[in-house]
Short mmCIF file of C-alpha atoms and ligand atoms in Angstrom, two decimals:
data_model
loop_
_atom_site.label_atom_id
_atom_site.label_comp_id
_atom_site.label_asym_id
_atom_site.label_seq_id
_atom_site.Cartn_x
_atom_site.Cartn_y
_atom_site.Cartn_z
CA UNK Z 1 82.24 146.08 109.26
CA UNK Z 2 85.02 146.16 106.71
CA UNK Z 3 84.99 143.27 104.40
CA UNK Z 4 87.75 140.36 104.44
CA UNK Z 5 91.39 141.33 104.24
CA UNK Z 6 91.94 137.09 102.76
CA UNK Z 7 89.83 134.95 101.72
CA UNK Z 8 90.27 131.07 102.04
CA UNK Z 9 89.36 128.25 99.63
CA UNK Z 10 88.53 125.16 101.80
CA UNK Z 11 87.59 124.31 105.29
CA UNK Z 12 90.25 121.20 105.97
CA UNK Z 13 93.06 121.01 108.68
CA UNK Z 14 95.09 123.75 106.52
CA UNK Z 15 92.91 126.17 105.87
CA UNK Z 16 91.69 126.36 108.95
CA UNK Z 17 95.12 126.28 110.20
CA UNK Z 18 95.82 129.35 107.79
CA UNK Z 19 92.64 131.26 109.56
CA UNK Z 20 93.90 130.74 112.35
CA UNK Z 21 97.20 132.20 112.12
CA UNK Z 22 95.90 134.66 109.94
CA UNK Z 23 93.61 135.56 112.42
CA UNK Z 24 95.96 135.46 115.27
CA UNK Z 25 97.84 137.82 113.48
CA UNK Z 26 94.75 140.42 113.39
CA UNK Z 27 93.81 139.65 109.70
CA UNK Z 28 90.38 139.70 108.83
CA UNK Z 29 89.81 136.17 107.35
CA UNK Z 30 87.08 134.65 105.58
CA UNK Z 31 86.98 130.40 105.10
CA UNK Z 32 84.35 129.09 102.56
CA UNK Z 33 84.16 125.79 102.46
CA UNK Z 34 81.70 123.96 100.28
CA UNK Z 35 80.58 121.48 102.26
CA UNK Z 36 80.92 120.94 106.10
CA UNK Z 37 84.41 121.68 107.75
CA UNK Z 38 87.01 118.32 107.83
CA UNK Z 39 84.39 117.18 105.37
CA UNK Z 40 87.26 115.49 103.19
CA UNK Z 41 91.07 114.09 103.67
CA UNK Z 42 91.05 115.96 106.57
CA UNK Z 43 88.34 114.48 108.55
CA UNK Z 44 88.88 110.60 107.20
CA UNK Z 45 92.70 111.02 107.92
CA UNK Z 46 94.81 108.50 110.19
CA UNK Z 47 95.84 111.70 112.81
CA UNK Z 48 99.38 110.09 112.77
CA UNK Z 49 101.53 112.77 113.37
CA UNK Z 50 104.86 111.39 111.75
CA UNK Z 51 108.25 112.81 111.37
CA UNK Z 52 109.31 109.65 110.23
CA UNK Z 53 110.51 108.56 107.29
CA UNK Z 54 109.50 112.37 105.96
CA UNK Z 55 111.23 113.02 102.47
CA UNK Z 56 114.08 114.82 103.25
CA UNK Z 57 112.69 118.41 102.16
CA UNK Z 58 109.68 117.84 104.53
CA UNK Z 59 111.71 117.40 107.41
CA UNK Z 60 112.23 121.40 108.37
CA UNK Z 61 108.70 121.79 108.44
CA UNK Z 62 108.09 118.58 109.59
CA UNK Z 63 109.95 118.76 113.09
CA UNK Z 64 108.88 122.30 113.79
CA UNK Z 65 105.08 120.98 113.24
CA UNK Z 66 105.80 118.59 115.66
CA UNK Z 67 107.07 120.84 118.32
CA UNK Z 68 103.71 122.59 117.67
CA UNK Z 69 101.85 119.67 118.56
CA UNK Z 70 103.67 119.22 121.70
CA UNK Z 71 102.45 122.26 122.60
CA UNK Z 72 98.90 121.88 120.88
CA UNK Z 73 96.45 123.13 123.87
CA UNK Z 74 98.31 126.23 124.23
CA UNK Z 75 97.51 126.54 120.92
CA UNK Z 76 94.28 125.64 120.30
CA UNK Z 77 92.78 125.47 123.39
CA UNK Z 78 92.09 121.44 123.42
CA UNK Z 79 94.76 118.79 123.06
CA UNK Z 80 93.12 117.98 119.91
CA UNK Z 81 93.51 113.75 121.00
CA UNK Z 82 97.18 114.40 120.57
CA UNK Z 83 99.61 111.18 122.28
CA UNK Z 84 103.04 111.35 122.17
CA UNK Z 85 102.83 107.65 121.68
CA UNK Z 86 106.37 107.47 119.44
CA UNK Z 87 105.75 105.79 115.83
CA UNK Z 88 108.01 102.66 114.52
CA UNK Z 89 108.82 101.64 111.27
CA UNK Z 90 110.02 97.71 111.49
CA UNK Z 91 112.51 95.86 109.57
CA UNK Z 92 111.40 92.14 108.31
CA UNK Z 93 114.69 91.41 107.02
CA UNK Z 94 118.41 92.29 107.47
CA UNK Z 95 118.16 94.02 104.22
CA UNK Z 96 115.07 96.07 105.45
CA UNK Z 97 117.73 96.66 108.91
CA UNK Z 98 120.44 98.15 105.96
CA UNK Z 99 117.63 100.91 104.42
CA UNK Z 100 117.01 102.18 107.91
CA UNK Z 101 120.47 102.11 108.91
CA UNK Z 102 121.31 103.63 105.89
CA UNK Z 103 118.80 106.38 105.65
CA UNK Z 104 119.52 106.98 109.94
CA UNK Z 105 123.50 107.74 108.81
CA UNK Z 106 122.17 110.43 105.92
CA UNK Z 107 120.06 111.98 108.69
CA UNK Z 108 122.71 112.34 110.99
CA UNK Z 109 125.16 113.82 108.13
CA UNK Z 110 122.52 116.27 107.60
CA UNK Z 111 122.24 116.90 111.93
CA UNK Z 112 119.05 115.07 112.15
CA UNK Z 113 118.98 112.90 115.47
CA UNK Z 114 115.06 112.24 115.56
CA UNK Z 115 114.68 109.16 113.92
CA UNK Z 116 117.14 106.56 116.03
CA UNK Z 117 117.70 102.27 114.57
CA UNK Z 118 117.10 99.93 117.23
CA UNK Z 119 118.28 96.03 116.99
CA UNK Z 120 116.00 93.24 117.72
CA UNK Z 121 115.79 93.35 121.34
CA UNK Z 122 115.26 97.01 121.47
CA UNK Z 123 112.65 97.07 119.23
CA UNK Z 124 111.19 93.96 121.50
CA UNK Z 125 110.51 96.44 124.78
CA UNK Z 126 108.45 98.91 121.91
CA UNK Z 127 106.81 96.13 120.37
CA UNK Z 128 106.60 93.65 122.79
CA UNK Z 129 103.73 91.32 120.57
CA UNK Z 130 105.38 91.80 117.31
CA UNK Z 131 105.91 89.15 114.65
CA UNK Z 132 109.20 86.62 115.84
CA UNK Z 133 110.55 87.44 112.48
CA UNK Z 134 110.87 90.99 112.90
CA UNK Z 135 114.79 92.00 112.95
CA UNK Z 136 114.99 95.50 113.80
CA UNK Z 137 113.88 99.29 113.13
CA UNK Z 138 113.73 102.60 113.22
CA UNK Z 139 111.46 104.81 116.39
CA UNK Z 140 111.17 108.24 116.57
CA UNK Z 141 109.97 109.28 120.19
CA UNK Z 142 108.42 111.81 120.06
CA UNK Z 143 106.26 111.14 117.55
CA UNK Z 144 102.36 110.13 117.87
CA UNK Z 145 98.55 111.05 116.96
CA UNK Z 146 96.13 112.29 117.20
CA UNK Z 147 92.16 113.27 116.20
CA UNK Z 148 92.03 114.43 112.50
CA UNK Z 149 88.43 115.85 113.38
CA UNK Z 150 89.17 116.91 116.58
CA UNK Z 151 92.09 118.30 115.03
CA UNK Z 152 90.40 120.81 112.34
CA UNK Z 153 87.47 121.61 114.14
CA UNK Z 154 89.96 123.24 117.07
CA UNK Z 155 91.70 124.95 114.48
CA UNK Z 156 88.42 126.07 113.26
CA UNK Z 157 87.29 127.10 116.50
CA UNK Z 158 90.46 129.46 117.87
CA UNK Z 159 89.80 131.59 114.39
CA UNK Z 160 86.70 131.81 115.25
CA UNK Z 161 87.26 133.00 118.75
CA UNK Z 162 90.28 134.86 116.96
CA UNK Z 163 87.16 136.62 114.38
CA UNK Z 164 87.55 134.46 111.63
CA UNK Z 165 84.41 134.00 109.75
CA UNK Z 166 83.56 130.43 108.33
CA UNK Z 167 80.78 130.22 106.30
CA UNK Z 168 79.54 125.80 105.34
CA UNK Z 169 78.14 125.33 102.10
CA UNK Z 170 79.77 127.71 100.34
CA UNK Z 171 80.98 126.20 96.64
CA UNK Z 172 83.26 128.35 95.73
CA UNK Z 173 81.60 128.37 91.84
CA UNK Z 174 84.00 131.22 89.74
CA UNK Z 175 86.66 133.27 90.68
CA UNK Z 176 88.22 136.19 89.30
CA UNK Z 177 90.17 139.32 89.51
CA UNK Z 178 89.09 142.96 89.43
CA UNK Z 179 90.19 145.96 90.44
CA UNK Z 180 93.03 144.29 93.05
CA UNK Z 181 90.33 142.41 94.66
CA UNK Z 182 89.69 138.43 94.22
CA UNK Z 183 86.28 137.81 93.19
CA UNK Z 184 84.64 134.46 94.68
CA UNK Z 185 81.48 133.60 93.68
CA UNK Z 186 79.39 130.87 95.46
CA UNK Z 187 76.91 128.70 94.37
CA UNK Z 188 74.50 130.14 96.48
CA UNK Z 189 74.85 133.45 94.14
CA UNK Z 190 76.86 134.92 97.16
CA UNK Z 191 80.04 136.98 96.29
CA UNK Z 192 83.21 137.75 98.24
CA UNK Z 193 86.23 139.82 98.16
CA UNK Z 194 89.17 140.80 99.28
CA UNK Z 195 92.66 141.32 97.97
CA UNK Z 196 94.36 137.77 98.94
CA UNK Z 197 93.02 134.22 98.28
CA UNK Z 198 94.06 131.26 99.67
CA UNK Z 199 94.21 128.16 97.94
CA UNK Z 200 93.63 125.06 100.22
CA UNK Z 201 91.01 123.42 98.64
CA UNK Z 202 92.79 119.85 99.27
CA UNK Z 203 92.48 117.26 95.98
CA UNK Z 204 90.67 120.31 94.12
CA UNK Z 205 93.27 122.40 94.77
CA UNK Z 206 94.79 122.27 90.88
CA UNK Z 207 91.17 122.86 89.70
CA UNK Z 208 91.14 126.03 91.08
CA UNK Z 209 94.60 127.11 90.04
CA UNK Z 210 93.67 126.60 86.63
CA UNK Z 211 90.34 128.16 86.94
CA UNK Z 212 92.78 131.33 87.46
CA UNK Z 213 94.89 130.84 84.40
CA UNK Z 214 97.84 128.33 86.51
CA UNK Z 215 98.76 124.66 85.51
CA UNK Z 216 99.30 122.37 88.67
CA UNK Z 217 99.86 119.01 87.62
CA UNK Z 218 97.76 116.62 91.09
CA UNK Z 219 95.87 113.48 91.20
CA UNK Z 220 94.09 112.05 94.04
CA UNK Z 221 93.98 108.62 95.63
CA UNK Z 222 91.03 108.07 97.90
CA UNK Z 223 93.55 106.61 100.73
CA UNK Z 224 91.72 103.84 102.54
CA UNK Z 225 91.45 103.10 106.36
CA UNK Z 226 90.16 100.13 108.62
CA UNK Z 227 89.06 100.11 112.09
CA UNK Z 228 88.89 96.74 114.28
CA UNK Z 229 86.59 95.71 117.11
CA UNK Z 230 88.29 96.81 120.76
CA UNK Z 231 91.11 94.48 121.59
CA UNK Z 232 93.27 94.63 125.15
CA UNK Z 233 95.89 97.10 125.02
CA UNK Z 234 98.86 95.42 122.83
CA UNK Z 235 100.16 97.87 120.71
CA UNK Z 236 101.61 101.82 122.14
CA UNK Z 237 103.44 103.12 119.00
CA UNK Z 238 101.67 104.32 115.41
CA UNK Z 239 103.59 101.21 113.40
CA UNK Z 240 105.04 100.98 109.96
CA UNK Z 241 107.16 99.08 108.29
CA UNK Z 242 110.27 99.37 105.87
CA UNK Z 243 109.20 97.37 102.84
CA UNK Z 244 105.65 96.97 102.85
CA UNK Z 245 102.84 99.88 102.67
CA UNK Z 246 100.78 99.62 106.40
CA UNK Z 247 100.45 101.89 109.82
CA UNK Z 248 98.43 101.03 111.81
CA UNK Z 249 98.00 102.09 115.70
CA UNK Z 250 96.13 100.86 119.12
CA UNK Z 251 93.49 103.57 120.08
CA UNK Z 252 92.60 104.65 123.31
CA UNK Z 253 89.18 102.87 123.07
CA UNK Z 254 91.11 99.64 121.85
CA UNK Z 255 90.44 99.80 118.97
CA UNK Z 256 93.20 99.48 116.27
CA UNK Z 257 93.02 101.41 113.19
CA UNK Z 258 94.81 99.96 110.06
CA UNK Z 259 96.36 102.03 106.83
CA UNK Z 260 99.06 102.36 105.44
CA UNK Z 261 98.05 104.06 101.88
CA UNK Z 262 96.12 101.74 99.85
CA UNK Z 263 93.78 102.88 97.67
CA UNK Z 264 90.35 102.66 96.51
CA UNK Z 265 88.30 104.65 94.47
CA UNK Z 266 87.35 108.19 94.20
CA UNK Z 267 85.31 110.84 92.26
CA UNK Z 268 86.54 114.46 91.95
CA UNK Z 269 83.01 115.56 91.02
CA UNK Z 270 80.43 114.18 93.23
CA UNK Z 271 83.09 113.87 96.42
CA UNK Z 272 82.07 110.17 96.26
CA UNK Z 273 84.23 107.25 97.14
CA UNK Z 274 84.57 103.41 97.20
CA UNK Z 275 86.48 100.82 98.80
CA UNK Z 276 88.77 97.95 97.69
CA UNK Z 277 87.77 95.19 99.64
CA UNK Z 278 90.40 93.17 98.16
CA UNK Z 279 93.16 95.70 98.64
CA UNK Z 280 91.86 96.07 102.31
CA UNK Z 281 92.38 92.42 102.43
CA UNK Z 282 95.75 92.84 101.47
CA UNK Z 283 96.45 95.45 103.95
CA UNK Z 284 94.47 93.26 106.83
CA UNK Z 285 96.65 90.10 106.11
CA UNK Z 286 99.71 92.41 106.23
CA UNK Z 287 99.24 93.61 109.92
CA UNK Z 288 98.42 90.20 110.79
CA UNK Z 289 101.71 89.09 109.92
CA UNK Z 290 102.68 91.96 111.78
CA UNK Z 291 100.95 91.25 115.13
CA UNK Z 292 100.10 87.54 114.60
CA UNK Z 293 96.99 89.28 117.99
CA UNK Z 294 95.04 90.88 115.57
CA UNK Z 295 93.80 86.98 114.50
CA UNK Z 296 91.38 87.50 117.60
CA UNK Z 297 90.05 90.62 116.55
CA UNK Z 298 88.03 91.47 113.23
CA UNK Z 299 87.20 94.69 111.08
CA UNK Z 300 84.02 96.99 112.21
CA UNK Z 301 84.33 99.99 110.09
CA UNK Z 302 86.09 100.82 106.91
CA UNK Z 303 86.31 104.08 104.66
CA UNK Z 304 88.48 106.10 102.19
CA UNK Z 305 88.76 109.96 101.71
CA UNK Z 306 89.74 111.96 99.07
CA UNK Z 307 93.71 113.07 99.05
CA UNK Z 308 95.28 115.37 95.97
CA UNK Z 309 98.85 113.77 95.11
CA UNK Z 310 101.82 115.79 93.21
CA UNK Z 311 103.71 114.02 90.45
CA UNK Z 312 106.91 114.64 92.68
CA UNK Z 313 104.69 113.08 96.37
CA UNK Z 314 105.40 116.50 97.23
CA UNK Z 315 103.25 119.51 98.67
CA UNK Z 316 102.01 123.04 96.77
CA UNK Z 317 103.47 125.56 99.10
CA UNK Z 318 103.90 128.89 97.80
CA UNK Z 319 102.49 131.77 96.89
CA UNK Z 320 101.62 131.68 93.10
CA UNK Z 321 103.84 132.77 90.11
CA UNK Z 322 101.61 134.20 88.33
CA UNK Z 323 99.17 136.09 89.81
CA UNK Z 324 99.32 138.46 92.97
CA UNK Z 325 97.76 138.06 96.45
CA UNK Z 326 97.40 133.80 95.21
CA UNK Z 327 98.87 131.94 97.88
CA UNK Z 328 98.81 127.26 97.74
CA UNK Z 329 98.65 125.54 100.11
CA UNK Z 330 97.14 121.87 99.02
CA UNK Z 331 98.14 118.74 97.68
CA UNK Z 332 99.39 116.91 100.61
CA UNK Z 333 99.49 113.16 98.93
CA UNK Z 334 98.31 111.53 102.47
CA UNK Z 335 101.03 112.64 104.72
CA UNK Z 336 100.01 116.74 105.09
CA UNK Z 337 97.97 116.33 108.85
CA UNK Z 338 101.52 116.82 110.76
CA UNK Z 339 102.52 119.18 108.84
CA UNK Z 340 99.36 121.61 109.22
CA UNK Z 341 99.53 122.98 112.45
CA UNK Z 342 102.90 125.09 110.67
CA UNK Z 343 101.43 125.62 107.13
CA UNK Z 344 98.94 127.48 108.13
CA UNK Z 345 101.73 129.66 109.86
CA UNK Z 346 103.68 129.84 106.67
CA UNK Z 347 100.75 130.73 104.60
CA UNK Z 348 100.16 133.51 106.78
CA UNK Z 349 103.65 134.80 106.42
CA UNK Z 350 103.47 134.76 103.32
CA UNK Z 351 99.96 136.39 103.27
CA UNK Z 352 100.84 139.73 105.60
CA UNK Z 353 104.70 139.56 104.29
CA UNK Z 354 105.36 138.46 101.43
CA UNK Z 355 107.83 136.12 102.04
CA UNK Z 356 108.81 133.07 104.92
CA UNK Z 357 111.74 132.20 106.84
CA UNK Z 358 110.89 128.43 106.77
CA UNK Z 359 112.21 126.48 103.80
CA UNK Z 360 109.30 125.99 100.97
CA UNK Z 361 111.48 126.10 97.65
CA UNK Z 362 110.87 122.25 97.27
CA UNK Z 363 106.70 123.12 97.11
CA UNK Z 364 106.73 125.54 94.56
CA UNK Z 365 103.82 126.11 92.45
CA UNK Z 366 105.89 126.81 89.70
CA UNK Z 367 108.12 123.58 89.58
CA UNK Z 368 106.64 121.48 87.57
CA UNK Z 369 106.81 124.48 84.79
CA UNK Z 370 102.98 123.99 83.95
CA UNK Z 371 101.98 126.71 81.83
CA UNK Z 372 100.30 129.35 82.48
CA UNK Z 373 97.35 131.63 81.01
CA UNK Z 374 94.64 134.13 81.08
CA UNK Z 375 92.43 131.95 83.37
CA UNK Z 376 89.86 129.05 81.24
CA UNK Z 377 87.20 130.02 83.36
CA UNK Z 378 86.19 126.79 82.91
CA UNK Z 379 83.51 125.60 85.72
CA UNK Z 380 84.92 124.69 88.91
CA UNK Z 381 84.51 121.78 90.82
CA UNK Z 382 81.79 120.35 92.76
CA UNK Z 383 82.55 118.54 95.54
CA UNK Z 384 80.00 117.05 97.72
CA UNK Z 385 78.60 118.40 100.18
C1 FAD T 401 92.67 107.90 105.03
C2 FAD T 401 93.91 108.90 105.39
C3 FAD T 401 94.70 109.08 105.75
C4 FAD T 401 95.64 109.81 106.27
N1 FAD T 401 96.79 109.89 107.38
C5 FAD T 401 97.61 110.51 107.37
C6 FAD T 401 98.53 110.60 108.53
O1 FAD T 401 98.55 109.46 108.98
N2 FAD T 401 99.37 111.06 108.87
C7 FAD T 401 99.16 112.58 108.03
O2 FAD T 401 100.24 113.87 108.59
N3 FAD T 401 98.43 112.48 107.20
C8 FAD T 401 97.72 112.19 106.68
N4 FAD T 401 96.21 112.36 105.74
C9 FAD T 401 96.72 113.50 104.73
C10 FAD T 401 95.98 114.28 105.55
O3 FAD T 401 94.55 114.35 106.58
C11 FAD T 401 95.92 115.45 104.19
O4 FAD T 401 97.00 115.62 104.07
C12 FAD T 401 94.93 117.03 104.80
O5 FAD T 401 93.90 116.15 105.53
C13 FAD T 401 94.67 117.81 103.62
O6 FAD T 401 94.36 119.05 104.62
P1 FAD T 401 93.74 119.96 103.39
O7 FAD T 401 92.76 120.61 104.23
O8 FAD T 401 94.86 119.81 102.57
O9 FAD T 401 92.36 119.19 102.53
P2 FAD T 401 91.25 118.32 102.89
O10 FAD T 401 90.79 118.64 104.17
O11 FAD T 401 89.94 117.84 101.76
O12 FAD T 401 89.87 120.00 102.73
C14 FAD T 401 89.78 120.69 101.79
C15 FAD T 401 88.27 120.87 101.50
O13 FAD T 401 88.58 122.17 100.13
C16 FAD T 401 87.21 122.29 100.33
N5 FAD T 401 86.69 122.97 98.93
C17 FAD T 401 87.21 121.40 97.83
N6 FAD T 401 87.12 122.76 96.47
C18 FAD T 401 86.32 123.93 96.92
C19 FAD T 401 85.32 124.94 96.68
N7 FAD T 401 85.15 124.40 95.45
N8 FAD T 401 84.91 125.19 97.19
C20 FAD T 401 84.64 125.62 98.57
N9 FAD T 401 85.15 124.59 98.89
C21 FAD T 401 86.13 123.35 98.08
C22 FAD T 401 86.61 120.56 100.58
O14 FAD T 401 85.56 121.08 100.82
C23 FAD T 401 87.79 120.25 101.53
O15 FAD T 401 86.69 120.02 102.53
C24 FAD T 401 95.87 111.34 105.56
C25 FAD T 401 94.87 111.08 104.19
C26 FAD T 401 94.06 109.93 104.29
C27 FAD T 401 92.88 110.01 103.10
#
């Protein structure tokens, strides 16, 4: 059998979505994942399917992805736990409400109507258990949430069913181009070669880029989440706030998942994370202030997941400005889960036709103007398996 046409580094949602969309286009694709699928951000995600509050550059992709979420079962053969619960951002003061009204007006001026301001009464119809001080909010009614692990595995299964190869325990430790092919070597000594390389290595994406000579600034955060014991149902939409970092939802089990971008500690070299308990306590207090009913429960689990973060809080999506046959899709800054179904298709378009009809200029790998050179050949990251 002939070798792959595309090598994808990274078996998170973005690598698997790229593999799925490439396989749908009839391409021979091989995914190389250092650990197991969804081992990092894609397995630890809160799974929020959120168009609400997106940066303007992300809105077209987020809306297109949302349409895909609404028919995710048709796309990948299972519903991925997707529930169109809506997402709501509460306003805790008149100033918050002004911020939301100004955003809604700016969106309307741009032709978008998916975010809608609601007054105090309208908000209480959506969130009957919300605290008395909340004065209104903004709702995106078609938003929701899904199961991140199930979603990643569903894309992986669907890609395999279309002929994609997925190799777990395959840490790429060296990459270089020879004879028109990208040659990747994994820690177990195996060699893989293909004309096209997709860099979907998440928080490690910039290290892979640097290894082949492309400097793309990328930090990372270990975003933390908490889970409560089961509670009687009290909230349907996913909830965020206008001026405080909080996001939470109640799952069908009755457990409430609380997040919102609070950071623990993580290491790119080992892939390990540690929790910052004080920040978690702050996050729990915020949730309690918004929903006093939470006083009746307790936290039963907490975790953190490593995610790449760029200086402008937008992902890196696009063809390399330096090399032929390299496409980057990494650094999703804590909001890449919702975009997963569509970004894979963008990568597949770039790989197969050399362009995409989607607006991705804001995500260009070269937008930070970093120096490009011949490749450092420096050791590649070794995320934990
Ligand atoms: C706690 C938390 C909550 C979140 N909540 C939300 C949310 O509610 N909504 C939302 O839209 N987004 C959310 N996100 C963000 C979202 O989960 C991520 O943007 C998305 O999962 C990133 O997927 P990825 O495939 O780019 O990265 P990852 O899932 O990290 O996958 C990258 C993979 O590359 C592999 N890899 C790296 N280097 C190599 C190598 N050298 N060789 C082989 N493999 C390699 C890694 O092992 C890893 O599995 C959250 C993230 C976290 C951490």
